[in-house]
Coordinates of N, CA, C and O and ligand atoms in Angstrom, one line a residue:
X1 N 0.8 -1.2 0.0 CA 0.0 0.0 0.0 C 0.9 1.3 0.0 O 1.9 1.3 0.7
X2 N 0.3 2.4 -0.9 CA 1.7 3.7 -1.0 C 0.9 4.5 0.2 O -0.3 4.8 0.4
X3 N 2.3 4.7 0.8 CA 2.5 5.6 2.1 C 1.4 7.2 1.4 O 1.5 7.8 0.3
X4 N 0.6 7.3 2.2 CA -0.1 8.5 1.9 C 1.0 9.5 2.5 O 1.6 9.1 3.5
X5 N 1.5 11.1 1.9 CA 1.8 12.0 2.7 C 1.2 13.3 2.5 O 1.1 13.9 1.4
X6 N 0.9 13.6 3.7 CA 0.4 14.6 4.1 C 1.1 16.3 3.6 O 2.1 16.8 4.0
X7 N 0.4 16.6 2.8 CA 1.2 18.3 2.8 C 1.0 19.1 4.0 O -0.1 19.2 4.6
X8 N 1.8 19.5 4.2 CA 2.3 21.1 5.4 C 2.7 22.2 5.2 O 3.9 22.4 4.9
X9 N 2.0 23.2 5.3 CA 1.6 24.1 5.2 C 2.4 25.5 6.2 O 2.9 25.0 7.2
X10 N 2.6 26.6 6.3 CA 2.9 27.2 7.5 C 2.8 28.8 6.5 O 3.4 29.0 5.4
X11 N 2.0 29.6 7.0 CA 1.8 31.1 6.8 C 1.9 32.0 7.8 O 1.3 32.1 8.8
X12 N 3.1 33.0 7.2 CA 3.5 34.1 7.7 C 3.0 35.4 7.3 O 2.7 35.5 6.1
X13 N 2.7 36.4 8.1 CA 2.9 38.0 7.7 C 3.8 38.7 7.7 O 4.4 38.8 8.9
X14 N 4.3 39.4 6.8 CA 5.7 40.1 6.4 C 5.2 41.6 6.6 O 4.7 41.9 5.5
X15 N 5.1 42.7 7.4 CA 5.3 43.6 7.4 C 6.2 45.0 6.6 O 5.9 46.2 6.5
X16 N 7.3 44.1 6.1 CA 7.8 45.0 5.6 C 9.2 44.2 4.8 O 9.7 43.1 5.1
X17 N 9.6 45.2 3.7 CA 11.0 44.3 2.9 C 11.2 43.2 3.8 O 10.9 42.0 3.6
X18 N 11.7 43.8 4.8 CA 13.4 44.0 5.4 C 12.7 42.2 6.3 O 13.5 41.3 6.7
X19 N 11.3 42.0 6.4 CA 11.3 40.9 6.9 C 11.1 39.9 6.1 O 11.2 38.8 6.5
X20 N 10.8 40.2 4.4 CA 10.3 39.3 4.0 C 11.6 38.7 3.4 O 11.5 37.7 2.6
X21 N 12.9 39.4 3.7 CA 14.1 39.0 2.8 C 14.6 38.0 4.5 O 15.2 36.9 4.6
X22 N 14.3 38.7 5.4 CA 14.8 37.9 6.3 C 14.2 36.4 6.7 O 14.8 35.5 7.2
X23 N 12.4 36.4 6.1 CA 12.3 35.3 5.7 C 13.2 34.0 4.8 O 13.6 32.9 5.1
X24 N 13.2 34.8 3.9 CA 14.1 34.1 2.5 C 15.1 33.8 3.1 O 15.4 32.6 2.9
X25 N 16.2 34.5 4.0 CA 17.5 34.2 4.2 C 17.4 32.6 5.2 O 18.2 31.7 5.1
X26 N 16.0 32.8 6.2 CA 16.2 32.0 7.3 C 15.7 30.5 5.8 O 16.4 29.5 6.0
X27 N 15.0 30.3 4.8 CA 15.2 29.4 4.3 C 16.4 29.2 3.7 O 17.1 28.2 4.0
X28 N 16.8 30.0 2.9 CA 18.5 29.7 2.2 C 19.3 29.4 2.9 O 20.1 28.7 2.2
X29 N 19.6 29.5 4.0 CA 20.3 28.5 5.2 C 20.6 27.5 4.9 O 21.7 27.0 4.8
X30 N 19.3 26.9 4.8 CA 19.1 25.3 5.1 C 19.1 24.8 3.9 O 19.5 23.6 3.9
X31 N 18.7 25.4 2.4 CA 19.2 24.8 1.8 C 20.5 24.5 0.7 O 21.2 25.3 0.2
X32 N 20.4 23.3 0.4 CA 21.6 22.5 -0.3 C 21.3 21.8 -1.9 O 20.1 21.7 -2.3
X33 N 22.2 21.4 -2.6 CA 22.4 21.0 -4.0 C 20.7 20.5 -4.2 O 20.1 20.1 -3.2
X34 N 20.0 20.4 -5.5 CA 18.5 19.8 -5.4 C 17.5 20.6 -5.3 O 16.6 20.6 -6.1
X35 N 17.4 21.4 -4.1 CA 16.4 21.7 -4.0 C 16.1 22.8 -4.8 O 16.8 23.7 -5.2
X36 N 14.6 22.7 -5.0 CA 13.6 23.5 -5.8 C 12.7 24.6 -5.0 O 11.8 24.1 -4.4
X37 N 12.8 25.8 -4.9 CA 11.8 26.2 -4.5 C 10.9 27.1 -5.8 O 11.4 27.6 -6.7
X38 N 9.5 27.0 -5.5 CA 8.5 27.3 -6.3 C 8.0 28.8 -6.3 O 6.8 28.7 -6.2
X39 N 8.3 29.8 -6.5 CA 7.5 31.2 -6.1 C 6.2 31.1 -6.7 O 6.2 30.5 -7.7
X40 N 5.3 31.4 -6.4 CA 4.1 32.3 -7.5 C 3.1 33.3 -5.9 O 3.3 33.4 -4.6
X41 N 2.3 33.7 -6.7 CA 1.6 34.7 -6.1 C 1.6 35.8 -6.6 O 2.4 36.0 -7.5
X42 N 0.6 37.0 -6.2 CA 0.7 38.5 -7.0 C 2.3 39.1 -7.5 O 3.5 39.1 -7.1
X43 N 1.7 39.5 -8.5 CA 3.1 41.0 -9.3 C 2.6 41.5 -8.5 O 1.4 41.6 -8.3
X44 N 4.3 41.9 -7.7 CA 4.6 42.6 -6.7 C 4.9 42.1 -5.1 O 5.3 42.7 -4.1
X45 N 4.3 40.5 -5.5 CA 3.8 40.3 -4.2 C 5.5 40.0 -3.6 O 5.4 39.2 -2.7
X46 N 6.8 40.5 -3.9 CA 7.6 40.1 -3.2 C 8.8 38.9 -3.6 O 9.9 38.7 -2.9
X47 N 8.5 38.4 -4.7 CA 9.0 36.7 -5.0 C 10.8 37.4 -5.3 O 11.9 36.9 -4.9
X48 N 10.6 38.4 -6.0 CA 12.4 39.3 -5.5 C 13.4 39.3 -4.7 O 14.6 39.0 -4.6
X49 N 12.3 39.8 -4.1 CA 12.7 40.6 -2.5 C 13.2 39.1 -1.5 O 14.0 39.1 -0.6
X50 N 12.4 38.0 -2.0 CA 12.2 36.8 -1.1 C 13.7 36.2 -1.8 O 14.8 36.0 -1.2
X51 N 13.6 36.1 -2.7 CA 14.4 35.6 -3.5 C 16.1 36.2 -3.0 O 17.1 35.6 -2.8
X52 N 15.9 37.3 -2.9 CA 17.1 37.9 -2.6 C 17.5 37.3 -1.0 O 18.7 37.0 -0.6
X53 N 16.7 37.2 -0.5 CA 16.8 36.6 1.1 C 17.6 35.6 0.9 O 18.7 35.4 1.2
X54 N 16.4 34.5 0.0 CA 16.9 33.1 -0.3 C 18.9 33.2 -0.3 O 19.5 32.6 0.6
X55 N 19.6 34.0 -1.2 CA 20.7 34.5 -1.8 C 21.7 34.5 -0.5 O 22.5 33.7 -0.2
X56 N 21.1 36.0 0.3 CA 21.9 35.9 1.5 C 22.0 34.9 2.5 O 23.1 34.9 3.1
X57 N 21.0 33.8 2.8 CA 21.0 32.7 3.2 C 22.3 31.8 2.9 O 23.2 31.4 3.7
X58 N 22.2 31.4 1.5 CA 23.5 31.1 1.0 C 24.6 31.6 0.7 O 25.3 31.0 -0.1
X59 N 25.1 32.8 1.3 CA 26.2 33.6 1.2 C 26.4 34.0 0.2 O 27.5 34.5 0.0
X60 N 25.4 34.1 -0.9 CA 25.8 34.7 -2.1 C 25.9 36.7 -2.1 O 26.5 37.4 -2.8
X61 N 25.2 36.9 -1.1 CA 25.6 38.7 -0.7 C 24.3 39.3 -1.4 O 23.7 38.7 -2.3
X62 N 23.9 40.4 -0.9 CA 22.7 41.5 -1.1 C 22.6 41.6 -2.1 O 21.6 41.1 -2.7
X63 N 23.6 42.3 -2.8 CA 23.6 42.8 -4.0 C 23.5 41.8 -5.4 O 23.4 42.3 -6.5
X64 N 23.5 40.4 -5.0 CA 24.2 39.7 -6.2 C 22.3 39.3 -7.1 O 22.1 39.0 -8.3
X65 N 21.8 39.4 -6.5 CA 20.3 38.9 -7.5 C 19.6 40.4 -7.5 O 19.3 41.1 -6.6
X66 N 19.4 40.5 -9.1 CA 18.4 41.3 -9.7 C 17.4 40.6 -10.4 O 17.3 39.5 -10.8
X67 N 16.6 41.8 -10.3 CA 15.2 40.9 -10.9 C 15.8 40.4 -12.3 O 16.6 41.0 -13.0
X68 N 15.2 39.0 -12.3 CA 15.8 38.7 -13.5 C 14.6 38.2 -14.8 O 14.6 37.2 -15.5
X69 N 13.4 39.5 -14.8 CA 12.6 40.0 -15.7 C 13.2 39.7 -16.9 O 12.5 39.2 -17.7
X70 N 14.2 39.9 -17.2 CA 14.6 40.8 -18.5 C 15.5 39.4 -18.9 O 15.3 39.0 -20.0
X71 N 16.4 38.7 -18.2 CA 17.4 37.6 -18.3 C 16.8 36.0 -18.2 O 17.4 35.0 -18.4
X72 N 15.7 36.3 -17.7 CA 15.2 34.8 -17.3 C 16.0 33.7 -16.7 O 15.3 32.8 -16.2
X73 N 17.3 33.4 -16.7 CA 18.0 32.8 -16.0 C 19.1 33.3 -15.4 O 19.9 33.5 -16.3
X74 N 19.6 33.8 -13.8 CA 20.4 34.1 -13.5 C 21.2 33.8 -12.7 O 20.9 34.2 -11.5
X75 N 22.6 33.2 -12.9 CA 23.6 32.0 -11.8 C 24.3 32.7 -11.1 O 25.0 33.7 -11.5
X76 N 24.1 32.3 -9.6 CA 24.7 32.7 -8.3 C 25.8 31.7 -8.2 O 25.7 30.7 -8.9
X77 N 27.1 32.1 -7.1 CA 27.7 30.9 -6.7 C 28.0 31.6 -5.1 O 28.8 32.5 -4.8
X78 N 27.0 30.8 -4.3 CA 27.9 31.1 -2.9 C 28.2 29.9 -2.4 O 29.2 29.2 -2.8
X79 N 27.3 29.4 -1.2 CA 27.6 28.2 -0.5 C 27.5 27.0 -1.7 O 28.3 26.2 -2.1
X80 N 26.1 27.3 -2.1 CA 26.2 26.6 -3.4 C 25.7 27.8 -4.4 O 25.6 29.0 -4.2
X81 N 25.4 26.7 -6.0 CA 25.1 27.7 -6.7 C 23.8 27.6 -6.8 O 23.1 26.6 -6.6
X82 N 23.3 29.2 -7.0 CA 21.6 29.4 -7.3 C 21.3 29.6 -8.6 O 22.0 30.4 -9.2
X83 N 20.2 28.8 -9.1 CA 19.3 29.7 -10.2 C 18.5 29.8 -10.0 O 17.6 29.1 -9.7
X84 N 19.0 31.3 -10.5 CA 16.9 31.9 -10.1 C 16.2 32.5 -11.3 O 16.3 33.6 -11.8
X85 N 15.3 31.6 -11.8 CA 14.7 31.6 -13.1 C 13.3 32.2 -12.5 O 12.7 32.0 -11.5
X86 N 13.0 33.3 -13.9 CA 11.6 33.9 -13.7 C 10.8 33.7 -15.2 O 11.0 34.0 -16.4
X87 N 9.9 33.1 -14.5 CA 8.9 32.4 -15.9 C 8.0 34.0 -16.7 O 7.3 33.8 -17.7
X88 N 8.0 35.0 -16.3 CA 6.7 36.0 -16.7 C 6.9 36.4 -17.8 O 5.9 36.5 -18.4
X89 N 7.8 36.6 -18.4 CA 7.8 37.4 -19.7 C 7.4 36.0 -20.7 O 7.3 35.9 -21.9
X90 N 7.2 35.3 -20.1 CA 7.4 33.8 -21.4 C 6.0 33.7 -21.3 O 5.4 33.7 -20.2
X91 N 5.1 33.4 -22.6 CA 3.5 33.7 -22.9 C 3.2 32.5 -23.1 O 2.0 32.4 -23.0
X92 N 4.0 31.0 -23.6 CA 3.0 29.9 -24.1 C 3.9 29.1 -23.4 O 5.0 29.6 -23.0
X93 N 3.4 27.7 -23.2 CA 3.6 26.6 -22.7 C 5.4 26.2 -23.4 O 6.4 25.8 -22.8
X94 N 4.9 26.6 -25.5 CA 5.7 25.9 -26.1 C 6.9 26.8 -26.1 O 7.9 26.5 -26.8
X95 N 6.9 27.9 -25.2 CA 8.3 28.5 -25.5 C 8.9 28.7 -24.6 O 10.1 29.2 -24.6
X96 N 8.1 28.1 -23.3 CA 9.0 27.4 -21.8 C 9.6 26.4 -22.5 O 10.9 26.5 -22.7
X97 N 8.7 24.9 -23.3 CA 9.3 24.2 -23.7 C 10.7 24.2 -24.6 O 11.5 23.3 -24.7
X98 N 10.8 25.2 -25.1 CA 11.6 25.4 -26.1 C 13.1 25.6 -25.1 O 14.1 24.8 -25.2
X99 N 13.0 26.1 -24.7 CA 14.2 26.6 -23.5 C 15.0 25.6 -23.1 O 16.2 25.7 -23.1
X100 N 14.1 24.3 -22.7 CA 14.5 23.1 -22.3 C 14.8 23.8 -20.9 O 15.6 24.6 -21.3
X101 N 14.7 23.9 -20.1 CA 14.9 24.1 -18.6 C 14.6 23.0 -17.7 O 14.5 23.0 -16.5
X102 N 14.6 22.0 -18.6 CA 14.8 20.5 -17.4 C 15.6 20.6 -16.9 O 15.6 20.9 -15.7
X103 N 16.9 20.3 -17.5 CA 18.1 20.2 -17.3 C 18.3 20.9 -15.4 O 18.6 20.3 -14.4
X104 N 17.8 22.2 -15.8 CA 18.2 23.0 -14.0 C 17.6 22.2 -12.8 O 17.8 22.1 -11.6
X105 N 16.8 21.7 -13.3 CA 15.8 20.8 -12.4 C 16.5 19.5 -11.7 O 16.3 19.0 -10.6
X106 N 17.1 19.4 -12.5 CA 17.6 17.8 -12.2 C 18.8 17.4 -11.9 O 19.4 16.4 -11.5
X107 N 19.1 18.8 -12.5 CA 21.0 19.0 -12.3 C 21.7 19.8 -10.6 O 21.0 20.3 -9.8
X108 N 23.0 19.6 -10.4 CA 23.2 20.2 -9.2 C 22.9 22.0 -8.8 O 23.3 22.8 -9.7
X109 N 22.4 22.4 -7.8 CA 22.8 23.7 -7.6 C 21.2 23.8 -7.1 O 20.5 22.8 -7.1
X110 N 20.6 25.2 -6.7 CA 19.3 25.5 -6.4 C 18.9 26.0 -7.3 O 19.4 26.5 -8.3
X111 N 17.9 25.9 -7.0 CA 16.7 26.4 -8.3 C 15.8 27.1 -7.8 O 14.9 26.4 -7.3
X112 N 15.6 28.5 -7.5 CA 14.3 29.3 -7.1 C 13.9 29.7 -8.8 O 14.6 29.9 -9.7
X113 N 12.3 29.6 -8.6 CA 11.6 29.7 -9.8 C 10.6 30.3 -9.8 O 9.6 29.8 -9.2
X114 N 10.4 31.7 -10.3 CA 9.4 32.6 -10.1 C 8.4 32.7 -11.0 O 8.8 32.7 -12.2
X115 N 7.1 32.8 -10.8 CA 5.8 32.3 -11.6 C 5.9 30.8 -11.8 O 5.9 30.2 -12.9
X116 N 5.9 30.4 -10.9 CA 6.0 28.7 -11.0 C 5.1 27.7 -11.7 O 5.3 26.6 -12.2
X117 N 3.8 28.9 -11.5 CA 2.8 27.7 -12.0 C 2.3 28.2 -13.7 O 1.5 28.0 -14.5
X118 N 3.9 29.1 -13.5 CA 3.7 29.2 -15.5 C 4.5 28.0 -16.1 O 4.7 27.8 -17.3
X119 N 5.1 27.2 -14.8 CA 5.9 25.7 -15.7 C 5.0 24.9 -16.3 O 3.8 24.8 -15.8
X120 N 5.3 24.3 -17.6 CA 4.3 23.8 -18.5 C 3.9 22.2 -18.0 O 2.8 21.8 -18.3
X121 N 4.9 21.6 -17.2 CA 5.0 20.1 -16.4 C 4.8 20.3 -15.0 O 4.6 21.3 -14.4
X122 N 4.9 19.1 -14.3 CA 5.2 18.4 -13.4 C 6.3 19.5 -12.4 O 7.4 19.6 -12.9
X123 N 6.0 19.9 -11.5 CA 7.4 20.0 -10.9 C 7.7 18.8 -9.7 O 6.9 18.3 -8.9
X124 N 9.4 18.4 -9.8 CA 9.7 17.4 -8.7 C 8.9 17.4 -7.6 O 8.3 18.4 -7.4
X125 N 8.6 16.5 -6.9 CA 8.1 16.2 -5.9 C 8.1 16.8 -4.6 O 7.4 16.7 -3.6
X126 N 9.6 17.5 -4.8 CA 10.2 17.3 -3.5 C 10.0 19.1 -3.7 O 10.1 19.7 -2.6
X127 N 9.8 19.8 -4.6 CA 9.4 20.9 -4.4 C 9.1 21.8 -3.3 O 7.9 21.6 -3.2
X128 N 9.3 22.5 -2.8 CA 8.4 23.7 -1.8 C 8.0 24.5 -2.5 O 8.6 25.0 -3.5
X129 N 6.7 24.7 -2.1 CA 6.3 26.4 -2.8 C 5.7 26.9 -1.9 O 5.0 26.4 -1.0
X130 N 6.1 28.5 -2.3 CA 6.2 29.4 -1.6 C 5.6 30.3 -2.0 O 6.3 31.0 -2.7
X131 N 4.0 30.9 -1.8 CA 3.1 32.0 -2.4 C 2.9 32.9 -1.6 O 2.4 32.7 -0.5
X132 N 3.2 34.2 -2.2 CA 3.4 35.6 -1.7 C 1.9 36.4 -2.1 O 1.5 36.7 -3.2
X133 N 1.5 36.6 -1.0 CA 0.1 37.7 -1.4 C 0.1 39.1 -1.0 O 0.6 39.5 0.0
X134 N -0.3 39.5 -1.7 CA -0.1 41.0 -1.1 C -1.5 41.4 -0.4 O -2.6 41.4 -0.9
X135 N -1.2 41.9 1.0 CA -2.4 41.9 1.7 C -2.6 43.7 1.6 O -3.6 44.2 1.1
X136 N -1.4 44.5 2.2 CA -1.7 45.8 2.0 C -0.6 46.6 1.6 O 0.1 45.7 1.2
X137 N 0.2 47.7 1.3 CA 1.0 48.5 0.6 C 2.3 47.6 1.1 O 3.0 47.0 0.3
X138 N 2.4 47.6 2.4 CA 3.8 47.1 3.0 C 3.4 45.5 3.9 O 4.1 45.1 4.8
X139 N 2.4 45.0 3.5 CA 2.3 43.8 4.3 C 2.3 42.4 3.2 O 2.2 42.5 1.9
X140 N 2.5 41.5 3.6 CA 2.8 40.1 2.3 C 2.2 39.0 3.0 O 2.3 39.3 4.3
X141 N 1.6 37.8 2.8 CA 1.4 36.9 3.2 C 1.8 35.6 2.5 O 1.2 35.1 1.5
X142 N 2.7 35.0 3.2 CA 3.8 34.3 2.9 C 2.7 32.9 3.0 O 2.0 32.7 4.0
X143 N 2.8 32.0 2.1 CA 2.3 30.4 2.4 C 3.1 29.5 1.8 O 3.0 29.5 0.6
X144 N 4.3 28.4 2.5 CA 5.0 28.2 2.4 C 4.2 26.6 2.6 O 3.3 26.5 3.5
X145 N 4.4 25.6 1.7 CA 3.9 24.2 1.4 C 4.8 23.2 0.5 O 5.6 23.4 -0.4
X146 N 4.2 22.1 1.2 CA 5.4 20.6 0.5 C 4.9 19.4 0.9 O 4.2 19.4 2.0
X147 N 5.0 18.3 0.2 CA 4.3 17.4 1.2 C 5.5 16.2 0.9 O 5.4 15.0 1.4
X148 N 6.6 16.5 0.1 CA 7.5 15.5 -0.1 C 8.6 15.3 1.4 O 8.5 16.4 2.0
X149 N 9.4 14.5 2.1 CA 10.0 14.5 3.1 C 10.9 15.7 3.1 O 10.8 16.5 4.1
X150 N 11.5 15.7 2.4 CA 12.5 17.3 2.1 C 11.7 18.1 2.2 O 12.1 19.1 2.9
X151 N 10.5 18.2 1.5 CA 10.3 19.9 2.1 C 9.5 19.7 3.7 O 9.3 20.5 4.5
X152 N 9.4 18.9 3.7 CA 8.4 19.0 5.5 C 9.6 19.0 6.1 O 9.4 19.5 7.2
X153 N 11.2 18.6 5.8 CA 11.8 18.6 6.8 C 12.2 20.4 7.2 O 12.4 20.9 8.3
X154 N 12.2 21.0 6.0 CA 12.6 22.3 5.6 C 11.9 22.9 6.4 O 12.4 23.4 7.4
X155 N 10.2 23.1 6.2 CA 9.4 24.1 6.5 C 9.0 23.7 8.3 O 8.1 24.2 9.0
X156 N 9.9 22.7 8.8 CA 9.3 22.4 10.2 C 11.0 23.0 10.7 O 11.1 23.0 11.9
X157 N 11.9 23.3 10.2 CA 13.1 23.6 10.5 C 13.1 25.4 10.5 O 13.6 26.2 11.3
X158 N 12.1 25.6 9.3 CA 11.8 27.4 9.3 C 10.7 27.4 10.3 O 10.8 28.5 10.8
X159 N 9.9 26.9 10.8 CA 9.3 27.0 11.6 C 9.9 26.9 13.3 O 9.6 27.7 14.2
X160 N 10.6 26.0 13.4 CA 11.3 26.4 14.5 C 12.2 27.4 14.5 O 12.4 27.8 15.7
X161 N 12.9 28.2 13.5 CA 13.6 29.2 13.7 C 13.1 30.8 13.7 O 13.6 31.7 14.2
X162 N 12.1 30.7 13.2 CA 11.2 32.1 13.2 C 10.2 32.2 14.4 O 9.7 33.3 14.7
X163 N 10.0 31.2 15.0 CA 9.3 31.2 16.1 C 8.1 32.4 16.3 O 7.0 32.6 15.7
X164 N 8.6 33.1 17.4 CA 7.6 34.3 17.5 C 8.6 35.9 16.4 O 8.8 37.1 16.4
X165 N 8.9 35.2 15.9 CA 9.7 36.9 15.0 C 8.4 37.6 13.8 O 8.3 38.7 13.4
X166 N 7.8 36.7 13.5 CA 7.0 37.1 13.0 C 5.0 36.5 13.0 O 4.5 35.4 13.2
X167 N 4.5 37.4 12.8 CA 3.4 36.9 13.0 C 2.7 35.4 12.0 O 2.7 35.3 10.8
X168 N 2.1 34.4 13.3 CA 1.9 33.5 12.6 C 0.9 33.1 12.4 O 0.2 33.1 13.4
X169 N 0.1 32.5 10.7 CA -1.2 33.2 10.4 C -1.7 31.6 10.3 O -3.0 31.5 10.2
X170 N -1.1 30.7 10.3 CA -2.1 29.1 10.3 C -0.4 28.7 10.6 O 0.0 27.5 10.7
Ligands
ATP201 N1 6.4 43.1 3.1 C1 6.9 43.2 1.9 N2 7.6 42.2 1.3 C2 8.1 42.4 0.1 N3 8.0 43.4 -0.7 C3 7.2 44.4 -0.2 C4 6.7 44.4 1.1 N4 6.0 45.5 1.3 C5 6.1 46.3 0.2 N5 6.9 45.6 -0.7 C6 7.1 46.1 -2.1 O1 6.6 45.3 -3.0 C7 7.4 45.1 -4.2 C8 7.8 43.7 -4.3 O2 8.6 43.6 -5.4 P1 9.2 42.2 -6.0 O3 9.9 42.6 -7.3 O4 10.0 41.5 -4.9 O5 7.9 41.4 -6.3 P2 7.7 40.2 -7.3 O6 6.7 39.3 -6.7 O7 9.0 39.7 -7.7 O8 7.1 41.0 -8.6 P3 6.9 40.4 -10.1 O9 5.6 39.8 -10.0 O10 6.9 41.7 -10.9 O11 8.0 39.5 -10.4 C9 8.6 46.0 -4.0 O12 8.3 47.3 -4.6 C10 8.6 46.2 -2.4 O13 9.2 47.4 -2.0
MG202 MG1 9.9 39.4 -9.6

């Protein structure tokens, strides 16, 4: 009989940048070669700003990720290497396909991936995603989810570390 697993869930409120990057950082920490994280939620809602956290987490430094709007794929190297691909400017299924961007998936290094649910397939299993809402001018609401072992191990590890630092919404 296949092991049923349960997805886990954990939502934050971001008041402002400066927490929602320090969100990102307390995940980039923790992770290592493989993992996938998923962005989507509102333009504007933050997936940058988060992303850049993700960055400093891994020692890659403040400055090193720009929106990468305009470049669609852009390689960090700190603790490990990041790519952080943003799907929006890309309009059809067949010209994600065209790209071939399996390869980042499967291959070593991180993968943050912004408008996620403009991927045309399947993402790995082991995925987290991470959807950013925008509640008011300076507030975000973070819902971070996985139900593969790696991401529950992830999101119960950000959850012990954020404890009371930020407001916790489920
Ligand atoms: N709590 C917050 N967390 C993150 N960004 C915030 C917050 N409050 C206000 N902002 C503003 O919201 C905007 C978020 O921009 P960012 O580029 O990170 O969003 P995005 O989700 O990547 O946008 P896009 O959909 O265009 O890719 C910035 O202008 C930032 O200053
Ligand atoms: Mg963006």
């Amino acid at each position: 009989m296949a092991l049923r697993v349960e997805e886990v869930s954990l939502k934050y409120l971001t008041t402002s940048v400066e927490k929602t990057v320090w969100l990102g950082e307390q995940l980039g920490i923790q992770l290592t070669d493989g993992d996938i994280i998923a962005l989507i939620g509102d333009l504007g809602g933050g997936k940058t700003w988060f992303t850049k956290g993700v960055a400093i987490g891994l020692e890659i430094g403040p400055d090193y990720v720009v929106s990468p709007t305009f470049t669609l794929v852009n390689e960090y190297r700190g603790r490990h290497q990041l790519f952080h691909i943003d799907l929006y400017r890309l309009k059809n299924k067949a010209e994600i396909m065209a790209l071939d961007l399996e390869g980042y998936l499967s291959g070593e290094g991180i993968v943050v991936l912004e408008w996620a649910d403009r991927w045309p397939g399947e993402l790995p299993e082991e995925t987290i995603q991470v959807e950013l809402r925008m509640v008011d001018e300076h507030s975000r609401e973070l819902t971070f989810s996985g139900s593969h072992l790696r991401a529950r191990q992830i999101i119960g590890t950000l959850r012990d570390k954020v404890g009371l630092s930020l407001k916790r919404l489920r």
